[in-house]
mmCIF file of C-alpha atoms in Angstrom:
data_model
loop_
_atom_site.group_PDB
_atom_site.id
_atom_site.type_symbol
_atom_site.label_atom_id
_atom_site.label_comp_id
_atom_site.label_asym_id
_atom_site.label_seq_id
_atom_site.Cartn_x
_atom_site.Cartn_y
_atom_site.Cartn_z
ATOM 1 C CA MET A 1 0.000 0.000 0.000
ATOM 2 C CA GLY A 2 1.295 3.425 -0.866
ATOM 3 C CA PRO A 3 1.543 6.366 1.525
ATOM 4 C CA VAL A 4 -1.589 7.648 3.215
ATOM 5 C CA ARG A 5 -0.794 11.011 4.740
ATOM 6 C CA GLY A 6 -1.617 11.270 8.428
ATOM 7 C CA PHE A 7 -1.518 7.530 9.037
ATOM 8 C CA LYS A 8 1.256 5.521 10.662
ATOM 9 C CA LYS A 9 1.184 1.841 9.852
ATOM 10 C CA ARG A 10 1.729 -0.694 12.615
ATOM 11 C CA LYS A 11 2.589 -4.327 12.190
ATOM 12 C CA ARG A 12 -0.126 -6.872 12.818
ATOM 13 C CA GLY A 13 -0.248 -10.633 12.656
ATOM 14 C CA LYS A 14 -1.730 -12.381 9.639
ATOM 15 C CA THR A 15 -5.427 -13.156 9.669
ATOM 16 C CA ASN A 16 -7.255 -16.018 8.008
ATOM 17 C CA VAL A 17 -10.080 -14.027 6.418
ATOM 18 C CA ALA A 18 -12.268 -17.001 5.539
ATOM 19 C CA ALA A 19 -12.004 -18.509 9.012
ATOM 20 C CA ALA A 20 -12.614 -15.175 10.727
ATOM 21 C CA ALA A 21 -15.641 -14.465 8.550
ATOM 22 C CA SER A 22 -17.053 -17.904 9.269
ATOM 23 C CA THR A 23 -16.655 -17.390 13.020
ATOM 24 C CA ALA A 24 -18.136 -13.890 12.877
ATOM 25 C CA ALA A 25 -21.136 -15.141 10.935
ATOM 26 C CA GLY A 26 -22.341 -16.889 14.070
ATOM 27 C CA GLN A 27 -22.139 -13.710 16.143
ATOM 28 C CA GLY A 28 -24.276 -10.579 16.183
ATOM 29 C CA GLY A 29 -27.666 -12.291 16.333
ATOM 30 C CA ASP A 30 -31.025 -11.031 15.202
ATOM 31 C CA ASP A 31 -31.821 -9.621 18.649
ATOM 32 C CA TRP A 32 -29.401 -6.720 18.143
ATOM 33 C CA TRP A 33 -30.933 -5.759 14.790
ATOM 34 C CA VAL A 34 -34.490 -6.009 16.115
ATOM 35 C CA ASP A 35 -33.654 -3.581 18.922
ATOM 36 C CA PHE A 36 -31.561 -1.255 16.749
ATOM 37 C CA SER A 37 -34.111 -1.060 13.912
ATOM 38 C CA ARG A 38 -36.761 0.108 16.384
ATOM 39 C CA ARG A 39 -34.640 3.149 17.123
ATOM 40 C CA ILE A 40 -34.567 4.297 13.503
ATOM 41 C CA THR A 41 -36.403 7.579 13.033
ATOM 42 C CA GLY A 42 -36.535 10.389 10.484
ATOM 43 C CA HIS A 43 -36.524 9.680 6.753
ATOM 44 C CA LEU A 44 -35.053 6.204 7.266
ATOM 45 C CA SER A 45 -38.114 5.131 9.228
ATOM 46 C CA GLU A 46 -40.259 5.826 6.173
ATOM 47 C CA GLU A 47 -38.367 3.259 4.099
ATOM 48 C CA PRO A 48 -38.370 -0.543 4.370
ATOM 49 C CA ARG A 49 -36.034 -1.314 7.273
ATOM 50 C CA LYS A 50 -33.888 -3.674 5.303
ATOM 51 C CA PHE A 51 -30.407 -4.094 6.747
ATOM 52 C CA GLU A 52 -28.612 -4.074 3.378
ATOM 53 C CA SER A 53 -30.357 -0.920 2.165
ATOM 54 C CA ILE A 54 -29.271 1.027 5.247
ATOM 55 C CA PHE A 55 -25.682 -0.166 5.626
ATOM 56 C CA LYS A 56 -24.798 -1.236 2.030
ATOM 57 C CA ILE A 57 -23.419 -4.591 3.193
ATOM 58 C CA SER A 58 -24.837 -7.963 4.218
ATOM 59 C CA ARG A 59 -25.205 -9.149 7.807
ATOM 60 C CA LYS A 60 -22.368 -11.625 7.233
ATOM 61 C CA THR A 61 -19.967 -8.854 6.274
ATOM 62 C CA PHE A 62 -21.240 -6.622 9.078
ATOM 63 C CA ASN A 63 -20.566 -9.340 11.645
ATOM 64 C CA TYR A 64 -17.075 -9.884 10.232
ATOM 65 C CA ILE A 65 -16.273 -6.160 10.460
ATOM 66 C CA CYS A 66 -17.524 -6.143 14.057
ATOM 67 C CA SER A 67 -15.185 -9.049 14.827
ATOM 68 C CA LEU A 68 -12.246 -7.075 13.389
ATOM 69 C CA VAL A 69 -12.764 -3.934 15.449
ATOM 70 C CA ARG A 70 -14.399 -5.377 18.581
ATOM 71 C CA ASP A 71 -11.251 -5.479 20.753
ATOM 72 C CA ASP A 72 -10.223 -1.944 19.780
ATOM 73 C CA LEU A 73 -13.688 -0.474 20.353
ATOM 74 C CA MET A 74 -14.005 -2.221 23.718
ATOM 75 C CA ALA A 75 -10.451 -1.393 24.836
ATOM 76 C CA LYS A 76 -11.183 2.315 25.286
ATOM 77 C CA THR A 77 -13.600 3.396 27.951
ATOM 78 C CA SER A 78 -16.463 5.400 26.452
ATOM 79 C CA ASN A 79 -19.801 6.770 27.472
ATOM 80 C CA PHE A 80 -21.358 6.779 24.019
ATOM 81 C CA ALA A 81 -25.114 6.545 24.469
ATOM 82 C CA PHE A 82 -28.397 6.941 22.680
ATOM 83 C CA ALA A 83 -30.675 9.841 23.609
ATOM 84 C CA ASP A 84 -32.540 7.559 26.027
ATOM 85 C CA GLY A 85 -29.338 6.861 27.966
ATOM 86 C CA LYS A 86 -28.677 3.319 26.702
ATOM 87 C CA PHE A 87 -24.975 2.779 26.037
ATOM 88 C CA LEU A 88 -23.858 1.828 22.518
ATOM 89 C CA SER A 89 -22.685 -1.742 21.948
ATOM 90 C CA VAL A 90 -19.919 -2.592 19.472
ATOM 91 C CA GLU A 91 -22.605 -3.438 16.900
ATOM 92 C CA ASP A 92 -24.306 -0.075 17.512
ATOM 93 C CA GLN A 93 -21.032 1.788 16.981
ATOM 94 C CA VAL A 94 -20.185 -0.084 13.783
ATOM 95 C CA ALA A 95 -23.709 0.509 12.468
ATOM 96 C CA VAL A 96 -23.510 4.252 13.110
ATOM 97 C CA ALA A 97 -20.073 4.536 11.493
ATOM 98 C CA LEU A 98 -21.068 2.504 8.432
ATOM 99 C CA ARG A 99 -24.187 4.615 7.943
ATOM 100 C CA ARG A 100 -22.137 7.818 8.150
ATOM 101 C CA LEU A 101 -19.563 6.543 5.657
ATOM 102 C CA SER A 102 -22.010 4.951 3.218
ATOM 103 C CA SER A 103 -24.693 7.636 3.173
ATOM 104 C CA GLY A 104 -22.499 10.716 3.321
ATOM 105 C CA GLU A 105 -25.284 12.363 5.334
ATOM 106 C CA SER A 106 -24.465 15.078 7.847
ATOM 107 C CA LEU A 107 -23.650 14.237 11.434
ATOM 108 C CA LEU A 108 -26.950 15.825 12.406
ATOM 109 C CA ASN A 109 -29.026 13.686 10.028
ATOM 110 C CA VAL A 110 -27.313 10.449 11.061
ATOM 111 C CA GLY A 111 -27.841 11.377 14.704
ATOM 112 C CA VAL A 112 -31.520 12.089 14.143
ATOM 113 C CA SER A 113 -31.980 8.781 12.306
ATOM 114 C CA PHE A 114 -30.480 6.733 15.148
ATOM 115 C CA GLY A 115 -31.505 8.786 18.183
ATOM 116 C CA MET A 116 -28.210 10.323 19.327
ATOM 117 C CA ASN A 117 -26.476 13.681 19.192
ATOM 118 C CA GLN A 118 -24.122 14.574 16.357
ATOM 119 C CA SER A 119 -21.021 14.719 18.548
ATOM 120 C CA THR A 120 -21.574 11.042 19.388
ATOM 121 C CA VAL A 121 -21.841 10.214 15.674
ATOM 122 C CA ALA A 122 -18.574 12.057 15.006
ATOM 123 C CA GLN A 123 -16.645 10.362 17.806
ATOM 124 C CA VAL A 124 -18.001 6.893 17.075
ATOM 125 C CA THR A 125 -17.185 7.218 13.379
ATOM 126 C CA TRP A 126 -13.629 8.316 14.055
ATOM 127 C CA ARG A 127 -12.992 5.538 16.548
ATOM 128 C CA PHE A 128 -14.217 3.088 13.930
ATOM 129 C CA VAL A 129 -11.842 4.585 11.335
ATOM 130 C CA GLU A 130 -8.908 4.220 13.732
ATOM 131 C CA ALA A 131 -9.831 0.627 14.551
ATOM 132 C CA MET A 132 -10.130 -0.307 10.868
ATOM 133 C CA GLU A 133 -6.697 1.174 10.182
ATOM 134 C CA GLU A 134 -5.279 -1.077 12.868
ATOM 135 C CA ARG A 135 -7.189 -4.277 12.146
ATOM 136 C CA ALA A 136 -8.107 -4.402 8.459
ATOM 137 C CA LEU A 137 -4.932 -3.440 6.588
ATOM 138 C CA HIS A 138 -4.418 -7.041 5.478
ATOM 139 C CA HIS A 139 -7.335 -6.478 3.093
ATOM 140 C CA LEU A 140 -5.300 -3.968 1.069
ATOM 141 C CA ARG A 141 -1.926 -5.354 0.073
ATOM 142 C CA TRP A 142 0.197 -6.245 -2.913
ATOM 143 C CA PRO A 143 -0.634 -9.712 -4.320
ATOM 144 C CA THR A 144 1.228 -12.829 -3.283
ATOM 145 C CA THR A 145 3.086 -14.786 -5.967
ATOM 146 C CA GLN A 146 0.100 -17.089 -6.582
ATOM 147 C CA GLU A 147 -2.372 -14.219 -6.548
ATOM 148 C CA MET A 148 -0.255 -12.383 -9.103
ATOM 149 C CA LYS A 149 -0.261 -15.415 -11.380
ATOM 150 C CA ASP A 150 -4.058 -15.407 -11.238
ATOM 151 C CA ILE A 151 -4.185 -11.664 -11.960
ATOM 152 C CA LYS A 152 -1.891 -12.035 -14.967
ATOM 153 C CA SER A 153 -3.911 -14.959 -16.255
ATOM 154 C CA LYS A 154 -7.188 -13.038 -16.068
ATOM 155 C CA LEU A 155 -5.801 -9.929 -17.722
ATOM 156 C CA GLU A 156 -4.374 -11.986 -20.563
ATOM 157 C CA LYS A 157 -7.440 -14.202 -20.963
ATOM 158 C CA ILE A 158 -9.912 -11.298 -21.052
ATOM 159 C CA TRP A 159 -7.920 -8.534 -22.735
ATOM 160 C CA GLY A 160 -4.954 -10.372 -24.256
ATOM 161 C CA LEU A 161 -2.313 -8.519 -22.239
ATOM 162 C CA PRO A 162 0.477 -10.953 -21.254
ATOM 163 C CA ASN A 163 2.306 -10.454 -17.960
ATOM 164 C CA CYS A 164 0.163 -7.452 -16.995
ATOM 165 C CA CYS A 165 -0.123 -6.969 -13.216
ATOM 166 C CA GLY A 166 -2.934 -4.433 -12.848
ATOM 167 C CA VAL A 167 -4.407 -1.087 -13.842
ATOM 168 C CA ILE A 168 -3.584 2.318 -12.367
ATOM 169 C CA ASP A 169 -5.954 5.278 -12.260
ATOM 170 C CA ALA A 170 -6.653 8.368 -10.159
ATOM 171 C CA THR A 171 -9.690 10.310 -9.017
ATOM 172 C CA HIS A 172 -10.426 13.572 -7.207
ATOM 173 C CA ILE A 173 -12.122 13.672 -3.808
ATOM 174 C CA THR A 174 -13.724 17.124 -3.699
ATOM 175 C CA MET A 175 -13.755 19.229 -0.541
ATOM 176 C CA CYS A 176 -15.309 22.455 0.737
ATOM 177 C CA LEU A 177 -12.534 24.780 1.819
ATOM 178 C CA SER A 178 -12.713 28.496 2.420
ATOM 179 C CA THR A 179 -11.476 30.581 -0.516
ATOM 180 C CA VAL A 180 -10.530 33.252 2.037
ATOM 181 C CA ASP A 181 -7.865 30.975 3.505
ATOM 182 C CA THR A 182 -4.785 31.515 1.313
ATOM 183 C CA SER A 183 -3.346 28.135 2.349
ATOM 184 C CA SER A 184 -6.293 26.428 0.632
ATOM 185 C CA LYS A 185 -5.085 27.441 -2.838
ATOM 186 C CA ILE A 186 -2.814 24.413 -3.079
ATOM 187 C CA TRP A 187 -5.947 22.235 -2.992
ATOM 188 C CA VAL A 188 -7.437 23.883 -6.106
ATOM 189 C CA ASP A 189 -7.255 21.469 -9.069
ATOM 190 C CA HIS A 190 -7.346 22.143 -12.809
ATOM 191 C CA GLU A 191 -11.157 22.264 -12.775
ATOM 192 C CA ASN A 192 -11.080 24.938 -10.039
ATOM 193 C CA ASN A 193 -12.393 22.577 -7.352
ATOM 194 C CA HIS A 194 -10.823 22.016 -3.960
ATOM 195 C CA SER A 195 -9.875 18.359 -4.025
ATOM 196 C CA MET A 196 -7.588 15.613 -2.820
ATOM 197 C CA VAL A 197 -6.131 12.984 -5.155
ATOM 198 C CA LEU A 198 -6.639 9.247 -4.733
ATOM 199 C CA GLN A 199 -4.377 7.138 -6.947
ATOM 200 C CA ALA A 200 -4.937 3.394 -6.990
ATOM 201 C CA ILE A 201 -3.733 0.191 -8.619
ATOM 202 C CA ILE A 202 -6.624 -2.191 -9.247
ATOM 203 C CA ASP A 203 -6.785 -5.912 -10.040
ATOM 204 C CA PRO A 204 -9.306 -7.573 -12.424
ATOM 205 C CA GLU A 205 -11.752 -8.155 -9.529
ATOM 206 C CA MET A 206 -11.850 -4.367 -8.902
ATOM 207 C CA ARG A 207 -9.875 -4.877 -5.690
ATOM 208 C CA PHE A 208 -7.591 -2.063 -4.503
ATOM 209 C CA ARG A 209 -4.017 -3.370 -4.400
ATOM 210 C CA ASP A 210 -2.087 -0.167 -3.723
ATOM 211 C CA ILE A 211 -3.261 3.359 -2.978
ATOM 212 C CA VAL A 212 -1.742 6.803 -2.592
ATOM 213 C CA THR A 213 -3.831 9.612 -1.155
ATOM 214 C CA GLY A 214 -3.550 12.823 0.831
ATOM 215 C CA TRP A 215 -1.932 14.910 -1.895
ATOM 216 C CA PRO A 216 -3.655 18.146 -3.018
ATOM 217 C CA GLY A 217 -5.683 18.315 -6.229
ATOM 218 C CA SER A 218 -3.235 20.798 -7.741
ATOM 219 C CA MET A 219 -0.770 17.920 -8.238
ATOM 220 C CA ASN A 220 -1.042 15.980 -11.499
ATOM 221 C CA GLU A 221 -0.855 12.206 -11.895
ATOM 222 C CA LEU A 222 2.851 12.255 -12.741
ATOM 223 C CA THR A 223 3.769 14.145 -9.558
ATOM 224 C CA VAL A 224 1.573 11.956 -7.353
ATOM 225 C CA LEU A 225 2.981 8.821 -8.951
ATOM 226 C CA ARG A 226 6.560 9.982 -8.445
ATOM 227 C CA SER A 227 5.827 10.609 -4.759
ATOM 228 C CA SER A 228 4.519 7.101 -4.183
ATOM 229 C CA GLY A 229 6.369 4.265 -2.532
ATOM 230 C CA PHE A 230 5.170 2.018 -5.356
ATOM 231 C CA CYS A 231 7.009 4.105 -7.966
ATOM 232 C CA LYS A 232 10.178 4.210 -5.884
ATOM 233 C CA MET A 233 10.110 0.437 -5.479
ATOM 234 C CA CYS A 234 9.651 -0.021 -9.231
ATOM 235 C CA GLU A 235 12.572 2.283 -9.941
ATOM 236 C CA LYS A 236 14.723 0.283 -7.517
ATOM 237 C CA GLY A 237 13.625 -2.994 -9.115
ATOM 238 C CA THR A 238 11.862 -4.339 -6.012
ATOM 239 C CA ARG A 239 8.305 -4.157 -7.399
ATOM 240 C CA LEU A 240 7.024 -5.604 -10.682
ATOM 241 C CA ASP A 241 10.185 -7.683 -10.579
ATOM 242 C CA GLY A 242 8.647 -11.102 -11.108
ATOM 243 C CA GLU A 243 9.034 -13.613 -13.929
ATOM 244 C CA THR A 244 9.232 -12.370 -17.493
ATOM 245 C CA ALA A 245 6.941 -13.664 -20.236
ATOM 246 C CA GLU A 246 8.552 -15.132 -23.340
ATOM 247 C CA LEU A 247 7.154 -13.786 -26.595
ATOM 248 C CA PRO A 248 7.912 -14.998 -30.150
ATOM 249 C CA ASP A 249 11.290 -14.138 -31.683
ATOM 250 C CA GLY A 250 12.970 -14.516 -28.307
ATOM 251 C CA LEU A 251 11.490 -11.362 -26.823
ATOM 252 C CA GLU A 252 11.020 -11.206 -23.067
ATOM 253 C CA LEU A 253 8.252 -9.122 -21.560
ATOM 254 C CA ARG A 254 8.774 -7.872 -18.027
ATOM 255 C CA GLU A 255 5.960 -7.330 -15.506
ATOM 256 C CA TYR A 256 4.083 -4.058 -15.950
ATOM 257 C CA ILE A 257 0.868 -2.219 -15.180
ATOM 258 C CA ILE A 258 -1.240 -0.138 -17.551
ATOM 259 C CA GLY A 259 -2.745 3.345 -17.277
ATOM 260 C CA ASP A 260 -4.403 5.986 -19.419
ATOM 261 C CA SER A 261 -2.766 8.966 -21.106
ATOM 262 C CA ASP A 262 -2.751 10.982 -17.864
ATOM 263 C CA PHE A 263 0.231 8.882 -16.802
ATOM 264 C CA PRO A 264 3.814 8.787 -18.109
ATOM 265 C CA LEU A 265 5.040 5.969 -20.333
ATOM 266 C CA LEU A 266 7.625 4.057 -18.291
ATOM 267 C CA PRO A 267 9.392 0.677 -18.526
ATOM 268 C CA TRP A 268 6.881 -0.700 -16.005
ATOM 269 C CA LEU A 269 3.848 1.464 -16.864
ATOM 270 C CA LEU A 270 2.408 1.231 -20.369
ATOM 271 C CA THR A 271 0.035 3.905 -21.654
ATOM 272 C CA PRO A 272 -1.856 4.394 -24.965
ATOM 273 C CA TYR A 273 -0.343 5.818 -28.132
ATOM 274 C CA GLN A 274 -1.216 9.485 -28.548
ATOM 275 C CA GLY A 275 -1.953 11.369 -31.749
ATOM 276 C CA LYS A 276 -4.054 10.847 -34.856
ATOM 277 C CA ASP A 277 -3.682 8.565 -37.898
ATOM 278 C CA LEU A 278 -2.304 5.693 -35.856
ATOM 279 C CA SER A 279 -1.437 2.382 -37.494
ATOM 280 C CA ASP A 280 -3.802 -0.556 -37.138
ATOM 281 C CA ALA A 281 -1.442 -2.184 -34.651
ATOM 282 C CA LYS A 282 -1.309 0.930 -32.462
ATOM 283 C CA THR A 283 -5.062 1.428 -32.683
ATOM 284 C CA GLU A 284 -5.661 -2.161 -31.605
ATOM 285 C CA PHE A 285 -3.211 -1.736 -28.721
ATOM 286 C CA ASN A 286 -5.083 1.366 -27.553
ATOM 287 C CA LYS A 287 -8.412 -0.467 -27.708
ATOM 288 C CA ARG A 288 -7.113 -3.239 -25.468
ATOM 289 C CA LEU A 289 -5.698 -0.795 -22.920
ATOM 290 C CA SER A 290 -8.930 1.188 -22.937
ATOM 291 C CA ALA A 291 -11.050 -1.927 -22.380
ATOM 292 C CA ALA A 292 -8.851 -3.181 -19.548
ATOM 293 C CA GLY A 293 -8.703 0.300 -18.042
ATOM 294 C CA LEU A 294 -12.441 0.220 -17.426
ATOM 295 C CA VAL A 295 -11.724 -2.102 -14.486
ATOM 296 C CA ALA A 296 -10.011 0.703 -12.564
ATOM 297 C CA GLN A 297 -12.566 3.302 -13.625
ATOM 298 C CA ARG A 298 -15.420 1.118 -12.416
ATOM 299 C CA ALA A 299 -13.623 0.402 -9.145
ATOM 300 C CA LEU A 300 -13.230 4.112 -8.408
ATOM 301 C CA ALA A 301 -16.795 4.885 -9.501
ATOM 302 C CA SER A 302 -18.109 2.068 -7.312
ATOM 303 C CA LEU A 303 -16.033 3.272 -4.351
ATOM 304 C CA LYS A 304 -17.622 6.717 -4.545
ATOM 305 C CA ALA A 305 -21.092 5.300 -5.087
ATOM 306 C CA MET A 306 -20.851 2.869 -2.150
ATOM 307 C CA TRP A 307 -19.197 5.255 0.316
ATOM 308 C CA LYS A 308 -20.805 8.593 -0.372
ATOM 309 C CA ILE A 309 -18.822 10.394 2.299
ATOM 310 C CA ILE A 310 -16.092 10.714 -0.362
ATOM 311 C CA GLN A 311 -18.465 11.539 -3.217
ATOM 312 C CA GLY A 312 -18.885 15.226 -3.810
ATOM 313 C CA ALA A 313 -18.199 17.851 -1.166
ATOM 314 C CA MET A 314 -17.639 16.481 2.327
ATOM 315 C CA TRP A 315 -19.352 17.965 5.352
ATOM 316 C CA ARG A 316 -16.780 20.173 7.098
ATOM 317 C CA PRO A 317 -13.814 18.240 5.711
ATOM 318 C CA ASP A 318 -10.653 17.819 7.702
ATOM 319 C CA LYS A 319 -7.861 17.435 5.167
ATOM 320 C CA HIS A 320 -5.715 15.773 7.822
ATOM 321 C CA ARG A 321 -8.288 13.067 8.546
ATOM 322 C CA LEU A 322 -9.751 12.729 5.064
ATOM 323 C CA PRO A 323 -6.872 10.535 3.737
ATOM 324 C CA ARG A 324 -7.546 8.073 6.538
ATOM 325 C CA ILE A 325 -11.271 8.038 5.791
ATOM 326 C CA ILE A 326 -10.464 7.334 2.135
ATOM 327 C CA LEU A 327 -8.203 4.457 3.178
ATOM 328 C CA VAL A 328 -10.938 2.897 5.312
ATOM 329 C CA CYS A 329 -13.459 3.203 2.470
ATOM 330 C CA CYS A 330 -11.004 1.305 0.244
ATOM 331 C CA LEU A 331 -10.590 -1.329 2.962
ATOM 332 C CA LEU A 332 -14.364 -1.731 3.249
ATOM 333 C CA GLN A 333 -14.670 -2.059 -0.518
ATOM 334 C CA ASN A 334 -12.029 -4.794 -0.547
ATOM 335 C CA ILE A 335 -13.713 -6.628 2.326
ATOM 336 C CA ILE A 336 -16.934 -6.766 0.303
ATOM 337 C CA ILE A 337 -14.961 -8.368 -2.546
ATOM 338 C CA ASP A 338 -12.886 -10.671 -0.332
ATOM 339 C CA LEU A 339 -15.996 -12.030 1.391
ATOM 340 C CA ASP A 340 -17.891 -12.203 -1.922
ATOM 341 C CA ASP A 341 -20.703 -10.247 -0.309
ATOM 342 C CA GLU A 342 -23.942 -10.504 -2.293
ATOM 343 C CA VAL A 343 -24.184 -6.695 -2.407
ATOM 344 C CA ARG A 344 -21.094 -6.806 -4.612
ATOM 345 C CA HIS A 345 -23.257 -7.895 -7.510
ATOM 346 C CA GLU A 346 -25.550 -4.936 -6.926
ATOM 347 C CA MET A 347 -22.752 -2.370 -7.118
ATOM 348 C CA PRO A 348 -23.204 0.387 -9.713
ATOM 349 C CA TRP A 349 -21.633 -0.580 -13.034
ATOM 350 C CA SER A 350 -20.739 2.960 -14.089
ATOM 351 C CA HIS A 351 -17.173 3.880 -14.976
ATOM 352 C CA GLU A 352 -17.681 7.638 -14.478
ATOM 353 C CA HIS A 353 -15.840 8.733 -11.356
ATOM 354 C CA ASP A 354 -14.618 12.225 -12.334
ATOM 355 C CA THR A 355 -17.476 13.341 -14.569
ATOM 356 C CA SER A 356 -16.628 17.051 -14.588
ATOM 357 C CA TYR A 357 -12.900 16.570 -15.159
ATOM 358 C CA LYS A 358 -11.167 16.811 -18.523
ATOM 359 C CA GLN A 359 -8.264 14.491 -19.230
ATOM 360 C CA GLN A 360 -4.813 15.978 -18.674
ATOM 361 C CA LEU A 361 -2.413 14.356 -21.141
ATOM 362 C CA CYS A 362 1.106 13.480 -20.026
ATOM 363 C CA ASP A 363 3.751 13.591 -22.771
ATOM 364 C CA MET A 364 6.574 12.052 -20.750
ATOM 365 C CA ALA A 365 7.878 8.875 -22.397
ATOM 366 C CA ASP A 366 10.856 6.832 -21.232
ATOM 367 C CA ASN A 367 12.801 5.235 -24.104
ATOM 368 C CA ASN A 368 12.655 1.773 -22.540
ATOM 369 C CA GLY A 369 8.935 2.209 -22.114
ATOM 370 C CA VAL A 370 8.577 3.142 -25.790
ATOM 371 C CA THR A 371 10.496 0.024 -26.805
ATOM 372 C CA LEU A 372 8.447 -2.259 -24.565
ATOM 373 C CA ARG A 373 5.149 -0.808 -25.780
ATOM 374 C CA ASP A 374 6.160 -1.196 -29.435
ATOM 375 C CA GLN A 375 7.169 -4.812 -28.848
ATOM 376 C CA LEU A 376 3.881 -5.624 -27.153
ATOM 377 C CA SER A 377 1.908 -3.796 -29.835
ATOM 378 C CA ARG A 378 3.584 -5.807 -32.612
ATOM 379 C CA TYR A 379 3.017 -9.042 -30.705
ATOM 380 C CA LEU A 380 -0.706 -8.309 -30.271
ATOM 381 C CA SER A 381 -0.989 -7.293 -33.926
ATOM 382 C CA CYS A 382 0.590 -10.555 -35.090
ATOM 383 C CA ARG A 383 -1.880 -12.555 -32.990
ATOM 384 C CA LEU A 384 -4.764 -10.940 -34.861
ATOM 385 C CA LEU A 385 -3.480 -11.991 -38.268
ATOM 386 C CA PRO A 386 -5.371 -14.923 -39.919
#
């Protein structure tokens, strides 16, 4: 995982996700939900009180998340309570936090819906974010050797890209900052919005494999990429350093990822050909990259659609905490995929995640990247010949 500004990573032991999910599935019985659902007021009480529609995840996934954060939420003494004086259980706290993150509603509205004051909603949500940072990081990591073989196989089988290890893309998380504050100018992006950049590497299952966030919207993709630990590892030869693929004529194809024209062309990052009147081979290459690139676009669009706290302008954003909220939203998205939650199949299928943003072309091209792209383009072109 790349740098997330404001967050310090701590080492944790490995967790068997399948076993933990299976154990958690037997916890958090129906009694809790019966009691909690009776407390729902406001606009939520006018809708069918279906668990999945309120929290955007299944009960199985909810119980698993509770099992992850239970020790951390219970370790700190708290007096969080509903308006009637009843103290919040772990399940209550997780429910409040998930509703805040998934709905993007104000602290006041969430508090009204669940019968508590907005300061309680704020504190509960932040404690949940901190606990997820500590306990769920194993859901966002670089693939193991076997996982990478599976990723390569899928990318080649579906889009014909041999030895490809993922797709990189970036999106803007918009914020409301005062234009009077001169220090806020650094957050103004090329569309004149205050925003923060989220850059991610995605696998074919739309799982986040590496993220970089916390940098201001005024920075372009090249600058954000260069600042990332992932880029530095690639430059040192300690990432994307796996087995090469043998192509015809004795050519060897190293591991690489793909991105759109916002990114530089590098030995380990292949981007589309730019310009008009391209050859058939180059046009075909661009089509394949564009089709595969939809995976990352859909992942980012789905992230914003599922966790609306990062879609559009945040309520009173804290640019020091926002990167950590973004990280936790990515962790939650990966958990849904890792547990094969049924809501996964109901996720929005749109690929529009920065609808008001025009593409910013990057003209940087490394010579080794040019050579590698040309070799791959010729190889793909030859495969299309009768």
